[in-house]
Amino acid sequence: MNRIRFTGRGRSRCLVFDMAITTGEPTYRASTLKRERSPAAWAAALARLPQAHALQSWAWGEFKSRWGWEALPLTLTVAEGSWEPLAAAMVLKRRLPRLPFCVLYVPKGPAFDYHDAALRRLVLEKLEHLARRERAIFIKIDPEVVHSWGLEDERVSPLGAAVRRELSARGWRPSAEQIQFRNTVELPLEGTEEQLLAAMKPKTRYNIRLAERKGVVVRPGGPADFPTIVAMYHETAARDGFTARPAAYYLDGWNGLYEAGLAQPFVAEVDGRPVAAIIIVRFGERAIYMYGASRNEARERMPNHLLQWEAIRWALAQGCRVYDFWGAPDEFNEADRLWGVWRFKAGFNGEVVRFIGAWDYPTRPLLYRLYTQAIPRYLNFLRGRRGRSDETALPG
């Protein structure tokens, strides 16, 4: 599946340069940031690195390259050791219409050992240099670095605090546009199915059994189910009041992830008719509940509870260590738009995990303020006049 379109020209194609950092700590001498051309080499690099996420996969970059982005899979190697990659970043680049500038975005990345302070500085310097080199207004990163665990930040991560301090000191700023969820709910897949079920809230266990008694049947799906799932997804969007993308977008993404062996759909049926579905993305030892859809009918039969339980059982059988429910409120109160979703997910006995979120490094402060403040306000004004819009400042 070697189909990523590399369309950069001129100096944007040459991303190899050396840099040395001199501090009192261990240093990395000659280092090289290069554009990876091989899907197999990219997969091997991510497999060796901590904090690697499905949104950093080759399949995701390939998918986004068909929807307005250019994918730049970059690996960082150093002279020490075997020259194996110590960091990787699937950088998405979007050119601005009629302007000689772009924006750069690293979804749920970059991937490397954030505990290594010298490597952390080197990676950030490389990304800052890349942003200037590519004439980016800014580069956005969204590291898989935990800020805290628990509803009330019961346990704060020292690493998360250190990374936030370093980003701030280097001129990065918390992004006003959090493309991905900042918080999620994670269920450690430890023990047996019986132990996982016993640890759930009684109401959740009851609804799982109710779905079985009411004739809900869950089966693994495949690409033939995607058109039905996307139709249900648009029905869900209309019911819950969020804007969905065109069907072609989801079909393209789901098929690409499925072909790469990353996506597994599950379909809940009543009397042979699909009434709900979810798509699980498996990457490494993590299974991510990335998409969910349901019809208005048969909701009283609790198909979504049984879908989640069957997906959890599948992830456990696949050897996954974590089931990620993918998304939780920013504020845990009833006013948050994700409050109902959170209550549903909480019943499965997962733990709230808060990440440090997305951070922006502006290279052109005036254009950055225009792009991230003035334009969104104008779009909000248009939404108020037109009633609805699916435009965003940083789509994708």
CSV table of C-alpha atoms in Angstrom, one decimal:
chain,number,residue,atom,x,y,z
A,1,MET,CA,0.0,0.0,0.0
A,2,ASN,CA,2.7,2.4,-1.1
A,3,ARG,CA,0.5,5.2,-2.4
A,4,ILE,CA,1.3,8.3,-0.4
A,5,ARG,CA,1.6,11.2,-2.8
A,6,PHE,CA,4.8,13.1,-2.2
A,7,THR,CA,4.3,16.4,-4.1
A,8,GLY,CA,6.7,18.7,-2.4
A,9,ARG,CA,9.1,20.6,-4.6
A,10,GLY,CA,12.3,22.5,-4.3
A,11,ARG,CA,13.8,22.6,-0.9
A,12,SER,CA,10.7,21.2,0.8
A,13,ARG,CA,11.8,17.8,-0.6
A,14,CYS,CA,15.2,18.0,1.1
A,15,LEU,CA,14.5,17.5,4.8
A,16,VAL,CA,17.9,16.1,5.9
A,17,PHE,CA,20.1,18.3,8.0
A,18,ASP,CA,22.4,17.9,10.9
A,19,MET,CA,22.2,19.5,14.4
A,20,ALA,CA,24.1,19.1,17.6
A,21,ILE,CA,22.8,20.0,21.1
A,22,THR,CA,25.3,21.0,23.7
A,23,THR,CA,24.1,20.8,27.3
A,24,GLY,CA,25.3,19.3,30.6
A,25,GLU,CA,23.1,16.3,29.9
A,26,PRO,CA,23.7,13.4,27.4
A,27,THR,CA,23.8,14.9,23.9
A,28,TYR,CA,23.0,13.6,20.4
A,29,ARG,CA,25.7,14.6,18.0
A,30,ALA,CA,25.1,14.3,14.3
A,31,SER,CA,21.3,13.8,13.7
A,32,THR,CA,19.3,13.3,10.6
A,33,LEU,CA,15.6,14.0,10.0
A,34,LYS,CA,14.6,12.2,6.8
A,35,ARG,CA,11.4,11.5,4.9
A,36,GLU,CA,10.6,7.9,4.9
A,37,ARG,CA,9.5,6.3,1.6
A,38,SER,CA,8.7,2.8,2.7
A,39,PRO,CA,5.5,1.7,4.5
A,40,ALA,CA,7.3,-1.3,6.0
A,41,ALA,CA,10.2,0.8,7.3
A,42,TRP,CA,7.7,3.3,8.8
A,43,ALA,CA,5.7,0.6,10.5
A,44,ALA,CA,9.0,-0.9,11.9
A,45,ALA,CA,10.0,2.5,13.2
A,46,LEU,CA,6.7,3.1,15.0
A,47,ALA,CA,6.7,-0.4,16.4
A,48,ARG,CA,10.0,0.4,18.2
A,49,LEU,CA,8.9,3.8,19.6
A,50,PRO,CA,6.8,4.6,22.7
A,51,GLN,CA,3.8,6.9,22.4
A,52,ALA,CA,3.0,5.7,18.8
A,53,HIS,CA,-0.6,6.2,17.8
A,54,ALA,CA,-2.8,5.0,15.0
A,55,LEU,CA,-3.1,8.5,13.7
A,56,GLN,CA,0.7,8.4,13.0
A,57,SER,CA,0.3,5.3,10.9
A,58,TRP,CA,1.2,5.1,7.2
A,59,ALA,CA,-2.5,4.3,6.4
A,60,TRP,CA,-3.7,7.4,8.1
A,61,GLY,CA,-1.2,9.6,6.4
A,62,GLU,CA,-2.1,8.0,3.1
A,63,PHE,CA,-5.8,8.6,3.7
A,64,LYS,CA,-5.3,12.3,4.6
A,65,SER,CA,-3.1,12.8,1.5
A,66,ARG,CA,-6.3,12.2,-0.5
A,67,TRP,CA,-8.2,14.9,1.3
A,68,GLY,CA,-6.2,18.0,1.0
A,69,TRP,CA,-3.1,17.3,2.9
A,70,GLU,CA,0.4,16.3,2.0
A,71,ALA,CA,1.8,13.5,4.2
A,72,LEU,CA,5.4,13.9,5.4
A,73,PRO,CA,6.5,10.7,7.3
A,74,LEU,CA,9.7,11.9,9.0
A,75,THR,CA,12.1,9.8,11.1
A,76,LEU,CA,14.9,11.1,13.3
A,77,THR,CA,18.2,9.1,13.6
A,78,VAL,CA,21.4,10.0,15.4
A,79,ALA,CA,25.0,8.9,15.1
A,80,GLU,CA,25.0,7.1,18.4
A,81,GLY,CA,24.1,3.5,18.3
A,82,SER,CA,22.7,1.7,15.2
A,83,TRP,CA,21.2,4.7,13.4
A,84,GLU,CA,17.7,3.3,14.1
A,85,PRO,CA,15.0,5.9,14.4
A,86,LEU,CA,14.7,7.5,17.8
A,87,ALA,CA,11.6,9.6,16.8
A,88,ALA,CA,8.9,9.6,14.1
A,89,ALA,CA,6.4,12.2,13.1
A,90,MET,CA,3.7,11.8,10.4
A,91,VAL,CA,3.5,15.5,9.6
A,92,LEU,CA,0.4,16.6,7.6
A,93,LYS,CA,1.0,19.7,5.5
A,94,ARG,CA,-1.8,21.8,4.1
A,95,ARG,CA,-1.1,24.7,1.7
A,96,LEU,CA,-3.2,27.8,2.0
A,97,PRO,CA,-5.1,28.9,-1.2
A,98,ARG,CA,-3.3,31.6,-3.1
A,99,LEU,CA,-0.7,32.2,-0.4
A,100,PRO,CA,2.9,31.0,-0.2
A,101,PHE,CA,2.3,29.5,3.2
A,102,CYS,CA,1.1,26.3,4.8
A,103,VAL,CA,0.1,24.8,8.1
A,104,LEU,CA,1.7,21.7,9.6
A,105,TYR,CA,0.0,19.2,11.9
A,106,VAL,CA,1.2,16.1,13.8
A,107,PRO,CA,-1.9,14.2,15.0
A,108,LYS,CA,-1.3,12.4,18.2
A,109,GLY,CA,2.5,12.7,17.8
A,110,PRO,CA,5.4,12.9,17.4
A,111,ALA,CA,6.4,9.5,18.8
A,112,PHE,CA,9.5,9.1,20.8
A,113,ASP,CA,10.6,8.6,24.4
A,114,TYR,CA,9.6,11.9,26.1
A,115,HIS,CA,11.5,11.0,29.3
A,116,ASP,CA,14.7,11.6,27.4
A,117,ALA,CA,15.2,15.4,27.9
A,118,ALA,CA,18.0,15.8,25.3
A,119,LEU,CA,16.0,13.9,22.7
A,120,ARG,CA,13.0,15.9,23.5
A,121,ARG,CA,14.8,19.2,22.9
A,122,LEU,CA,16.3,17.8,19.7
A,123,VAL,CA,12.9,16.7,18.3
A,124,LEU,CA,11.3,20.1,19.1
A,125,GLU,CA,14.2,22.0,17.5
A,126,LYS,CA,13.8,19.8,14.4
A,127,LEU,CA,10.1,20.5,14.2
A,128,GLU,CA,10.6,24.2,14.7
A,129,HIS,CA,13.2,24.3,12.0
A,130,LEU,CA,10.9,22.3,9.7
A,131,ALA,CA,8.1,24.8,10.3
A,132,ARG,CA,10.3,27.7,9.2
A,133,ARG,CA,11.8,25.7,6.3
A,134,GLU,CA,8.3,24.8,4.9
A,135,ARG,CA,7.1,28.4,5.4
A,136,ALA,CA,4.4,27.3,7.8
A,137,ILE,CA,2.3,29.8,9.7
A,138,PHE,CA,2.5,27.4,12.6
A,139,ILE,CA,3.1,23.7,13.4
A,140,LYS,CA,0.6,21.9,15.7
A,141,ILE,CA,1.6,18.8,17.7
A,142,ASP,CA,-0.6,16.7,19.8
A,143,PRO,CA,1.7,14.4,21.9
A,144,GLU,CA,0.5,11.2,23.6
A,145,VAL,CA,1.8,12.6,26.9
A,146,VAL,CA,-0.4,12.2,29.9
A,147,HIS,CA,-1.1,15.2,32.1
A,148,SER,CA,-3.1,13.4,34.8
A,149,TRP,CA,-5.4,10.5,35.6
A,150,GLY,CA,-8.8,10.6,37.2
A,151,LEU,CA,-11.8,12.8,37.3
A,152,GLU,CA,-10.2,15.4,39.5
A,153,ASP,CA,-6.6,15.0,38.5
A,154,GLU,CA,-6.1,12.6,41.3
A,155,ARG,CA,-2.6,11.7,39.9
A,156,VAL,CA,-0.6,14.3,38.0
A,157,SER,CA,2.2,13.1,35.7
A,158,PRO,CA,5.5,14.7,36.4
A,159,LEU,CA,6.5,14.0,32.8
A,160,GLY,CA,3.4,15.8,31.5
A,161,ALA,CA,4.3,18.8,33.7
A,162,ALA,CA,7.9,18.9,32.5
A,163,VAL,CA,6.9,18.7,28.8
A,164,ARG,CA,4.3,21.5,29.2
A,165,ARG,CA,7.0,23.7,30.9
A,166,GLU,CA,9.5,23.0,28.1
A,167,LEU,CA,7.0,23.7,25.4
A,168,SER,CA,6.0,27.0,27.0
A,169,ALA,CA,9.7,28.0,27.5
A,170,ARG,CA,10.4,27.4,23.8
A,171,GLY,CA,7.5,29.6,22.5
A,172,TRP,CA,4.9,26.9,22.0
A,173,ARG,CA,1.4,27.7,23.2
A,174,PRO,CA,-1.7,25.6,24.1
A,175,SER,CA,-3.8,25.4,20.9
A,176,ALA,CA,-7.2,26.9,20.9
A,177,GLU,CA,-8.1,24.3,18.2
A,178,GLN,CA,-7.9,20.9,19.8
A,179,ILE,CA,-8.5,18.7,16.8
A,180,GLN,CA,-8.4,15.4,18.8
A,181,PHE,CA,-10.0,14.8,22.1
A,182,ARG,CA,-7.8,16.0,25.0
A,183,ASN,CA,-9.3,13.5,27.4
A,184,THR,CA,-10.3,9.9,27.0
A,185,VAL,CA,-11.4,6.9,29.0
A,186,GLU,CA,-9.1,3.9,29.1
A,187,LEU,CA,-10.0,0.3,30.2
A,188,PRO,CA,-6.9,-1.8,31.1
A,189,LEU,CA,-7.5,-5.3,29.6
A,190,GLU,CA,-6.3,-7.2,32.7
A,191,GLY,CA,-7.8,-10.5,33.9
A,192,THR,CA,-10.5,-12.6,32.3
A,193,GLU,CA,-13.7,-11.7,30.5
A,194,GLU,CA,-15.6,-12.6,33.7
A,195,GLN,CA,-13.4,-10.3,35.8
A,196,LEU,CA,-13.8,-7.4,33.4
A,197,LEU,CA,-17.6,-7.9,33.3
A,198,ALA,CA,-17.8,-8.1,37.1
A,199,ALA,CA,-15.9,-4.8,37.5
A,200,MET,CA,-18.5,-2.9,35.4
A,201,LYS,CA,-21.3,-0.9,36.9
A,202,PRO,CA,-24.4,-3.1,37.6
A,203,LYS,CA,-26.5,-1.0,35.2
A,204,THR,CA,-24.0,-1.6,32.4
A,205,ARG,CA,-23.9,-5.4,33.0
A,206,TYR,CA,-27.7,-5.4,33.1
A,207,ASN,CA,-27.9,-3.6,29.7
A,208,ILE,CA,-25.5,-6.0,28.1
A,209,ARG,CA,-27.6,-8.9,29.2
A,210,LEU,CA,-30.8,-7.1,28.3
A,211,ALA,CA,-29.5,-6.6,24.7
A,212,GLU,CA,-28.9,-10.4,24.5
A,213,ARG,CA,-32.3,-11.2,25.8
A,214,LYS,CA,-34.0,-8.7,23.4
A,215,GLY,CA,-32.5,-10.5,20.4
A,216,VAL,CA,-29.5,-8.2,19.6
A,217,VAL,CA,-26.8,-10.1,17.8
A,218,VAL,CA,-23.3,-8.6,17.2
A,219,ARG,CA,-21.1,-9.9,14.4
A,220,PRO,CA,-17.7,-8.8,13.1
A,221,GLY,CA,-18.1,-6.7,9.9
A,222,GLY,CA,-16.1,-5.9,6.8
A,223,PRO,CA,-15.9,-3.4,3.9
A,224,ALA,CA,-19.3,-4.5,2.6
A,225,ASP,CA,-20.9,-3.1,5.8
A,226,PHE,CA,-19.3,0.4,5.5
A,227,PRO,CA,-22.0,2.0,3.3
A,228,THR,CA,-24.6,0.9,5.9
A,229,ILE,CA,-22.5,2.1,8.8
A,230,VAL,CA,-21.9,5.5,7.2
A,231,ALA,CA,-25.6,5.9,6.6
A,232,MET,CA,-26.2,5.2,10.3
A,233,TYR,CA,-23.4,7.6,11.2
A,234,HIS,CA,-25.2,10.4,9.3
A,235,GLU,CA,-28.4,9.5,11.1
A,236,THR,CA,-26.6,9.7,14.4
A,237,ALA,CA,-25.2,13.1,13.5
A,238,ALA,CA,-28.6,14.4,12.6
A,239,ARG,CA,-30.0,13.1,15.9
A,240,ASP,CA,-27.2,14.3,18.1
A,241,GLY,CA,-26.6,17.6,16.5
A,242,PHE,CA,-23.1,17.4,15.1
A,243,THR,CA,-21.8,17.9,11.6
A,244,ALA,CA,-20.7,14.8,9.7
A,245,ARG,CA,-18.4,14.9,6.7
A,246,PRO,CA,-19.5,13.5,3.3
A,247,ALA,CA,-19.9,9.7,3.1
A,248,ALA,CA,-17.0,9.4,0.7
A,249,TYR,CA,-14.6,10.7,3.4
A,250,TYR,CA,-15.5,8.0,5.9
A,251,LEU,CA,-15.7,5.2,3.3
A,252,ASP,CA,-12.2,6.1,2.1
A,253,GLY,CA,-10.7,6.3,5.6
A,254,TRP,CA,-12.4,3.1,6.8
A,255,ASN,CA,-11.5,1.1,3.7
A,256,GLY,CA,-7.9,2.3,4.0
A,257,LEU,CA,-7.6,1.4,7.6
A,258,TYR,CA,-9.2,-2.0,7.0
A,259,GLU,CA,-6.9,-2.8,4.1
A,260,ALA,CA,-4.0,-2.0,6.4
A,261,GLY,CA,-5.2,-4.4,9.0
A,262,LEU,CA,-6.0,-1.7,11.5
A,263,ALA,CA,-9.8,-1.3,11.5
A,264,GLN,CA,-12.4,-3.9,12.6
A,265,PRO,CA,-16.1,-3.0,12.4
A,266,PHE,CA,-18.7,-4.6,14.5
A,267,VAL,CA,-22.4,-4.6,13.6
A,268,ALA,CA,-25.4,-5.1,15.9
A,269,GLU,CA,-28.5,-6.5,14.3
A,270,VAL,CA,-32.1,-7.2,15.3
A,271,ASP,CA,-33.9,-9.7,13.2
A,272,GLY,CA,-31.1,-9.4,10.6
A,273,ARG,CA,-31.3,-5.7,10.3
A,274,PRO,CA,-28.4,-3.5,11.3
A,275,VAL,CA,-29.3,-1.1,14.1
A,276,ALA,CA,-25.9,0.0,15.4
A,277,ALA,CA,-22.2,-0.3,14.6
A,278,ILE,CA,-18.8,0.6,15.8
A,279,ILE,CA,-15.4,0.7,14.2
A,280,ILE,CA,-12.4,-0.3,16.3
A,281,VAL,CA,-8.9,0.7,15.3
A,282,ARG,CA,-6.2,-1.6,16.6
A,283,PHE,CA,-2.6,-0.2,16.8
A,284,GLY,CA,0.0,-2.1,18.7
A,285,GLU,CA,-1.4,-3.1,22.1
A,286,ARG,CA,-4.2,-0.6,22.0
A,287,ALA,CA,-7.8,-1.0,20.6
A,288,ILE,CA,-9.5,2.4,20.0
A,289,TYR,CA,-13.3,2.8,19.7
A,290,MET,CA,-13.0,5.5,17.0
A,291,TYR,CA,-16.4,5.6,15.4
A,292,GLY,CA,-19.9,4.7,16.6
A,293,ALA,CA,-23.3,4.9,14.8
A,294,SER,CA,-26.9,3.8,15.5
A,295,ARG,CA,-30.3,4.0,14.0
A,296,ASN,CA,-33.2,5.7,15.8
A,297,GLU,CA,-35.0,2.4,16.1
A,298,ALA,CA,-34.3,-0.4,18.6
A,299,ARG,CA,-32.3,1.8,20.9
A,300,GLU,CA,-34.4,0.5,23.8
A,301,ARG,CA,-32.8,-2.9,23.2
A,302,MET,CA,-29.4,-1.4,24.2
A,303,PRO,CA,-27.4,-2.5,21.2
A,304,ASN,CA,-24.5,-0.1,22.0
A,305,HIS,CA,-23.8,-1.8,25.3
A,306,LEU,CA,-23.5,-5.2,23.7
A,307,LEU,CA,-21.4,-3.8,20.9
A,308,GLN,CA,-18.9,-2.4,23.3
A,309,TRP,CA,-18.7,-5.6,25.3
A,310,GLU,CA,-18.1,-7.7,22.2
A,311,ALA,CA,-15.4,-5.3,21.0
A,312,ILE,CA,-13.7,-5.5,24.5
A,313,ARG,CA,-13.8,-9.3,24.3
A,314,TRP,CA,-12.3,-9.2,20.8
A,315,ALA,CA,-9.5,-6.8,21.9
A,316,LEU,CA,-8.7,-9.0,24.9
A,317,ALA,CA,-8.5,-12.0,22.6
A,318,GLN,CA,-6.2,-10.1,20.2
A,319,GLY,CA,-3.7,-9.5,23.0
A,320,CYS,CA,-4.5,-5.8,23.4
A,321,ARG,CA,-3.6,-4.3,26.8
A,322,VAL,CA,-5.8,-1.2,26.6
A,323,TYR,CA,-9.3,-0.5,25.3
A,324,ASP,CA,-9.5,3.3,24.5
A,325,PHE,CA,-13.0,4.7,24.5
A,326,TRP,CA,-11.7,7.7,22.5
A,327,GLY,CA,-13.1,10.9,24.0
A,328,ALA,CA,-14.3,12.3,27.3
A,329,PRO,CA,-15.5,15.8,28.4
A,330,ASP,CA,-13.1,18.7,28.9
A,331,GLU,CA,-15.2,19.6,32.0
A,332,PHE,CA,-17.0,16.8,33.9
A,333,ASN,CA,-20.3,18.4,34.4
A,334,GLU,CA,-23.7,18.1,32.8
A,335,ALA,CA,-23.2,21.2,30.7
A,336,ASP,CA,-20.5,19.6,28.6
A,337,ARG,CA,-21.6,18.3,25.3
A,338,LEU,CA,-20.0,14.9,25.9
A,339,TRP,CA,-21.6,14.4,29.3
A,340,GLY,CA,-24.0,11.7,28.1
A,341,VAL,CA,-21.3,9.9,26.2
A,342,TRP,CA,-19.1,10.0,29.2
A,343,ARG,CA,-21.7,8.4,31.5
A,344,PHE,CA,-22.1,5.6,29.0
A,345,LYS,CA,-18.4,5.0,28.8
A,346,ALA,CA,-17.9,5.3,32.6
A,347,GLY,CA,-20.1,2.2,33.1
A,348,PHE,CA,-17.5,-0.1,31.7
A,349,ASN,CA,-15.1,0.8,34.6
A,350,GLY,CA,-12.5,2.7,32.5
A,351,GLU,CA,-10.3,5.4,34.0
A,352,VAL,CA,-10.2,9.0,32.8
A,353,VAL,CA,-6.9,9.9,31.2
A,354,ARG,CA,-6.1,13.6,30.5
A,355,PHE,CA,-3.4,14.4,28.0
A,356,ILE,CA,-1.4,17.7,27.7
A,357,GLY,CA,-3.3,18.4,24.5
A,358,ALA,CA,-2.4,20.1,21.2
A,359,TRP,CA,0.3,22.8,21.1
A,360,ASP,CA,1.1,25.3,18.4
A,361,TYR,CA,4.5,26.8,17.5
A,362,PRO,CA,3.8,30.0,15.5
A,363,THR,CA,6.6,31.1,13.1
A,364,ARG,CA,4.6,34.1,11.8
A,365,PRO,CA,2.8,35.6,14.8
A,366,LEU,CA,0.6,38.1,12.9
A,367,LEU,CA,-0.6,35.5,10.4
A,368,TYR,CA,-1.1,33.0,13.2
A,369,ARG,CA,-3.4,35.4,15.0
A,370,LEU,CA,-5.3,36.1,11.8
A,371,TYR,CA,-5.6,32.3,11.0
A,372,THR,CA,-6.5,31.2,14.5
A,373,GLN,CA,-8.6,34.1,15.8
A,374,ALA,CA,-9.9,36.5,13.1
A,375,ILE,CA,-10.9,33.8,10.6
A,376,PRO,CA,-12.7,31.6,13.1
A,377,ARG,CA,-14.7,34.6,14.4
A,378,TYR,CA,-15.7,35.4,10.8
A,379,LEU,CA,-16.8,31.8,10.2
A,380,ASN,CA,-18.8,31.9,13.4
A,381,PHE,CA,-20.5,35.0,12.2
A,382,LEU,CA,-21.3,33.3,8.9
A,383,ARG,CA,-22.7,30.3,10.8
A,384,GLY,CA,-25.0,32.5,12.7
A,385,ARG,CA,-26.3,34.1,9.5
A,386,ARG,CA,-26.6,30.9,7.5
A,387,GLY,CA,-27.7,28.6,10.2
A,388,ARG,CA,-25.1,25.9,9.9
A,389,SER,CA,-21.7,25.2,8.3
A,390,ASP,CA,-19.1,22.5,8.3
A,391,GLU,CA,-16.2,24.8,7.8
A,392,THR,CA,-13.4,24.8,10.4
A,393,ALA,CA,-10.1,26.7,10.7
A,394,LEU,CA,-8.0,23.5,10.4
A,395,PRO,CA,-10.0,20.8,8.8
A,396,GLY,CA,-8.9,17.2,8.9
